[in-house]
Amino acid sequence: MISNFINLPLFIPIVLWGLGAVATATVTYFGGRALFKKKARTKLGVLGMQAAGKTRFLSYLRNIPFVEKETSKEEYKPFTYKYEKKIIRIDTGFDIGGGNIFKDEYISIIRKSDIIFYFFDISKYLNNKAVAENINYNRECNSRFELIYSETTKIKTPVIFIGTHTDLCPKDINTTRKEFLNLIKDKSYYSSLKNLVTINLTNKNEITNFIDKIFTI
Amino acid sequence: MKRILISQNETNNSEDYVVVDGELIQDKDLALQYYRKLKATDNWKQDFKDDFFELKSNNKDVLIKSHYLDEDNINRSIYYMYYVEGNDDFNEILKYLEIDSQKIDRNIDKEKTLEIINKIKTNKNIKSIFYKLILILAAASLVYSLFKFIKQ
């Protein structure tokens, strides 16, 4: 009994340090904020470039088959995502296309959402072959990074940037990430993209791990 | 009758096509103004929706969302959104949709679209008959109750 009391002052700081380290590691991974607050329904903002994987990601979450077709603007009903014993209730929202015209929806979606997912094709971003097309893609992508960064910073909404199509990248993931970060190192939104998630959305294990990681926070 | 057709570029270069009353709009700001008109349809009544076709309406204004037979450069069906103001005659809407789509070299699945529209029309007719029947029954029961009341 006496020895328990003697060890207690030492034990408490160790436990607190351990909990703090775990919390810091997980929160840092997704940009410094808790992602899913305890509320009845979480509102997702799923944005991104054309053919980057927005609809595929939503289909997986909603547990519905993915159909290869370009999206215009489709409203989805509230749904639940079950992960082990956790049930995450997702609020109704819009699956919007990646064309320029839909950028007009960004600010309104960002302001209404609890968390933002931004998808872009990292293989296309780093592709040096089709120069003109590549410059346009990167410019458009950068302009959206800027918009999302400035809006989410203003209202402190967590955002996850996701670089998809890693299977089409000729180099390994670490080199791909480094190359990408090097290209944007002087941009204002660099800090937001340092925690970029890179993924091949056609690989079921990768998408499952990614989603599970999000929902464990 | 105002007609706005919005569709994706087949090369996925982020540029969208906006065709207004049969004219392809080149000015990006103007195109955006027309897109904003379509945004107002978010709150409209949804008359029908399946994997291929969505129909919304508000009085005599109509919005159709569907996909063309044509595919983009990564083999995905190309979407379109078609907004028609002040005309809910589907034969005419389909005729104009085909004409406006030709402007961007696109083809609708006419047979499938017509089939769905006819289904919607039939459902509307059934609904209308059903409501009329309910109205007749309600009126009949009211008359019967009144008759019974007077008789007492």
PDB file of C-alpha atoms in Angstrom, chain B residues 46-133:
ATOM      1  CA  GLN B  46     -37.461  15.373 -57.250  1.00  0.00           C
ATOM      2  CA  ASP B  47     -39.910  13.591 -59.557  1.00  0.00           C
ATOM      3  CA  PHE B  48     -37.691  10.645 -60.410  1.00  0.00           C
ATOM      4  CA  LYS B  49     -34.219   9.290 -59.790  1.00  0.00           C
ATOM      5  CA  ASP B  50     -32.388   6.111 -60.693  1.00  0.00           C
ATOM      6  CA  ASP B  51     -28.810   5.252 -61.705  1.00  0.00           C
ATOM      7  CA  PHE B  52     -29.294   6.696 -65.170  1.00  0.00           C
ATOM      8  CA  PHE B  53     -31.768   9.540 -64.933  1.00  0.00           C
ATOM      9  CA  GLU B  54     -32.876  12.248 -62.538  1.00  0.00           C
ATOM     10  CA  LEU B  55     -35.789  14.591 -63.046  1.00  0.00           C
ATOM     11  CA  LYS B  56     -36.640  17.625 -60.958  1.00  0.00           C
ATOM     12  CA  SER B  57     -39.367  20.141 -61.554  1.00  0.00           C
ATOM     13  CA  ASN B  58     -40.770  23.394 -60.289  1.00  0.00           C
ATOM     14  CA  ASN B  59     -44.037  24.532 -61.892  1.00  0.00           C
ATOM     15  CA  LYS B  60     -43.221  24.516 -65.611  1.00  0.00           C
ATOM     16  CA  ASP B  61     -39.422  24.496 -65.168  1.00  0.00           C
ATOM     17  CA  VAL B  62     -37.566  21.210 -65.515  1.00  0.00           C
ATOM     18  CA  LEU B  63     -34.087  19.867 -64.722  1.00  0.00           C
ATOM     19  CA  ILE B  64     -32.752  16.618 -66.169  1.00  0.00           C
ATOM     20  CA  LYS B  65     -29.495  15.001 -65.056  1.00  0.00           C
ATOM     21  CA  SER B  66     -28.209  12.003 -66.953  1.00  0.00           C
ATOM     22  CA  HIS B  67     -25.330  10.583 -69.001  1.00  0.00           C
ATOM     23  CA  TYR B  68     -24.616  10.541 -72.709  1.00  0.00           C
ATOM     24  CA  LEU B  69     -23.801   7.475 -74.753  1.00  0.00           C
ATOM     25  CA  ASP B  70     -20.388   9.099 -75.310  1.00  0.00           C
ATOM     26  CA  GLU B  71     -17.460   8.432 -72.976  1.00  0.00           C
ATOM     27  CA  ASP B  72     -14.534  10.548 -71.819  1.00  0.00           C
ATOM     28  CA  ASN B  73     -10.841   9.765 -72.322  1.00  0.00           C
ATOM     29  CA  ILE B  74     -10.856   7.314 -69.409  1.00  0.00           C
ATOM     30  CA  ASN B  75     -13.990   5.490 -70.562  1.00  0.00           C
ATOM     31  CA  ARG B  76     -16.479   7.038 -68.187  1.00  0.00           C
ATOM     32  CA  SER B  77     -19.947   8.019 -69.365  1.00  0.00           C
ATOM     33  CA  ILE B  78     -20.140  11.776 -69.797  1.00  0.00           C
ATOM     34  CA  TYR B  79     -22.716  13.582 -67.659  1.00  0.00           C
ATOM     35  CA  TYR B  80     -25.098  16.318 -68.661  1.00  0.00           C
ATOM     36  CA  MET B  81     -27.478  18.602 -66.812  1.00  0.00           C
ATOM     37  CA  TYR B  82     -30.307  20.113 -68.843  1.00  0.00           C
ATOM     38  CA  TYR B  83     -32.380  22.966 -67.521  1.00  0.00           C
ATOM     39  CA  VAL B  84     -35.513  24.108 -69.315  1.00  0.00           C
ATOM     40  CA  GLU B  85     -37.529  27.097 -68.227  1.00  0.00           C
ATOM     41  CA  GLY B  86     -41.229  27.437 -68.951  1.00  0.00           C
ATOM     42  CA  ASN B  87     -41.901  24.192 -70.790  1.00  0.00           C
ATOM     43  CA  ASP B  88     -42.736  20.780 -69.373  1.00  0.00           C
ATOM     44  CA  ASP B  89     -43.661  19.133 -72.652  1.00  0.00           C
ATOM     45  CA  PHE B  90     -41.181  16.260 -72.724  1.00  0.00           C
ATOM     46  CA  ASN B  91     -41.434  15.622 -76.445  1.00  0.00           C
ATOM     47  CA  GLU B  92     -40.267  19.159 -77.055  1.00  0.00           C
ATOM     48  CA  ILE B  93     -37.645  19.024 -74.283  1.00  0.00           C
ATOM     49  CA  LEU B  94     -36.119  15.862 -75.756  1.00  0.00           C
ATOM     50  CA  LYS B  95     -36.101  17.382 -79.232  1.00  0.00           C
ATOM     51  CA  TYR B  96     -34.188  20.428 -77.955  1.00  0.00           C
ATOM     52  CA  LEU B  97     -31.891  18.292 -75.795  1.00  0.00           C
ATOM     53  CA  GLU B  98     -30.813  16.414 -78.912  1.00  0.00           C
ATOM     54  CA  ILE B  99     -30.247  19.635 -80.854  1.00  0.00           C
ATOM     55  CA  ASP B 100     -28.292  21.324 -78.024  1.00  0.00           C
ATOM     56  CA  SER B 101     -26.215  18.183 -77.450  1.00  0.00           C
ATOM     57  CA  GLN B 102     -25.204  18.110 -81.110  1.00  0.00           C
ATOM     58  CA  LYS B 103     -23.515  21.462 -80.503  1.00  0.00           C
ATOM     59  CA  ILE B 104     -20.929  19.634 -78.369  1.00  0.00           C
ATOM     60  CA  ASP B 105     -21.017  16.463 -80.434  1.00  0.00           C
ATOM     61  CA  ARG B 106     -22.895  14.346 -77.903  1.00  0.00           C
ATOM     62  CA  ASN B 107     -25.618  11.742 -78.215  1.00  0.00           C
ATOM     63  CA  ILE B 108     -28.326  10.899 -75.740  1.00  0.00           C
ATOM     64  CA  ASP B 109     -29.709   7.421 -75.231  1.00  0.00           C
ATOM     65  CA  LYS B 110     -33.063   8.430 -76.679  1.00  0.00           C
ATOM     66  CA  GLU B 111     -34.783   5.070 -76.340  1.00  0.00           C
ATOM     67  CA  LYS B 112     -33.880   4.653 -72.672  1.00  0.00           C
ATOM     68  CA  THR B 113     -34.695   8.291 -71.869  1.00  0.00           C
ATOM     69  CA  LEU B 114     -38.096   8.055 -73.586  1.00  0.00           C
ATOM     70  CA  GLU B 115     -38.852   4.834 -71.748  1.00  0.00           C
ATOM     71  CA  ILE B 116     -38.178   6.524 -68.388  1.00  0.00           C
ATOM     72  CA  ILE B 117     -40.165   9.625 -69.304  1.00  0.00           C
ATOM     73  CA  ASN B 118     -43.143   7.491 -70.313  1.00  0.00           C
ATOM     74  CA  LYS B 119     -42.853   5.645 -67.009  1.00  0.00           C
ATOM     75  CA  ILE B 120     -42.859   8.963 -65.122  1.00  0.00           C
ATOM     76  CA  LYS B 121     -45.885  10.137 -67.135  1.00  0.00           C
ATOM     77  CA  THR B 122     -47.749   6.888 -66.396  1.00  0.00           C
ATOM     78  CA  ASN B 123     -46.933   7.194 -62.693  1.00  0.00           C
ATOM     79  CA  LYS B 124     -48.141  10.786 -62.761  1.00  0.00           C
ATOM     80  CA  ASN B 125     -51.394   9.673 -64.415  1.00  0.00           C
ATOM     81  CA  ILE B 126     -51.867   6.881 -61.877  1.00  0.00           C
ATOM     82  CA  LYS B 127     -51.213   9.342 -59.056  1.00  0.00           C
ATOM     83  CA  SER B 128     -53.645  11.817 -60.558  1.00  0.00           C
ATOM     84  CA  ILE B 129     -56.357   9.106 -60.927  1.00  0.00           C
ATOM     85  CA  PHE B 130     -55.672   7.963 -57.362  1.00  0.00           C
ATOM     86  CA  TYR B 131     -56.030  11.499 -55.981  1.00  0.00           C
ATOM     87  CA  LYS B 132     -59.222  12.027 -57.978  1.00  0.00           C
ATOM     88  CA  LEU B 133     -60.594   8.760 -56.644  1.00  0.00           C
TER      89      LEU B 133
END
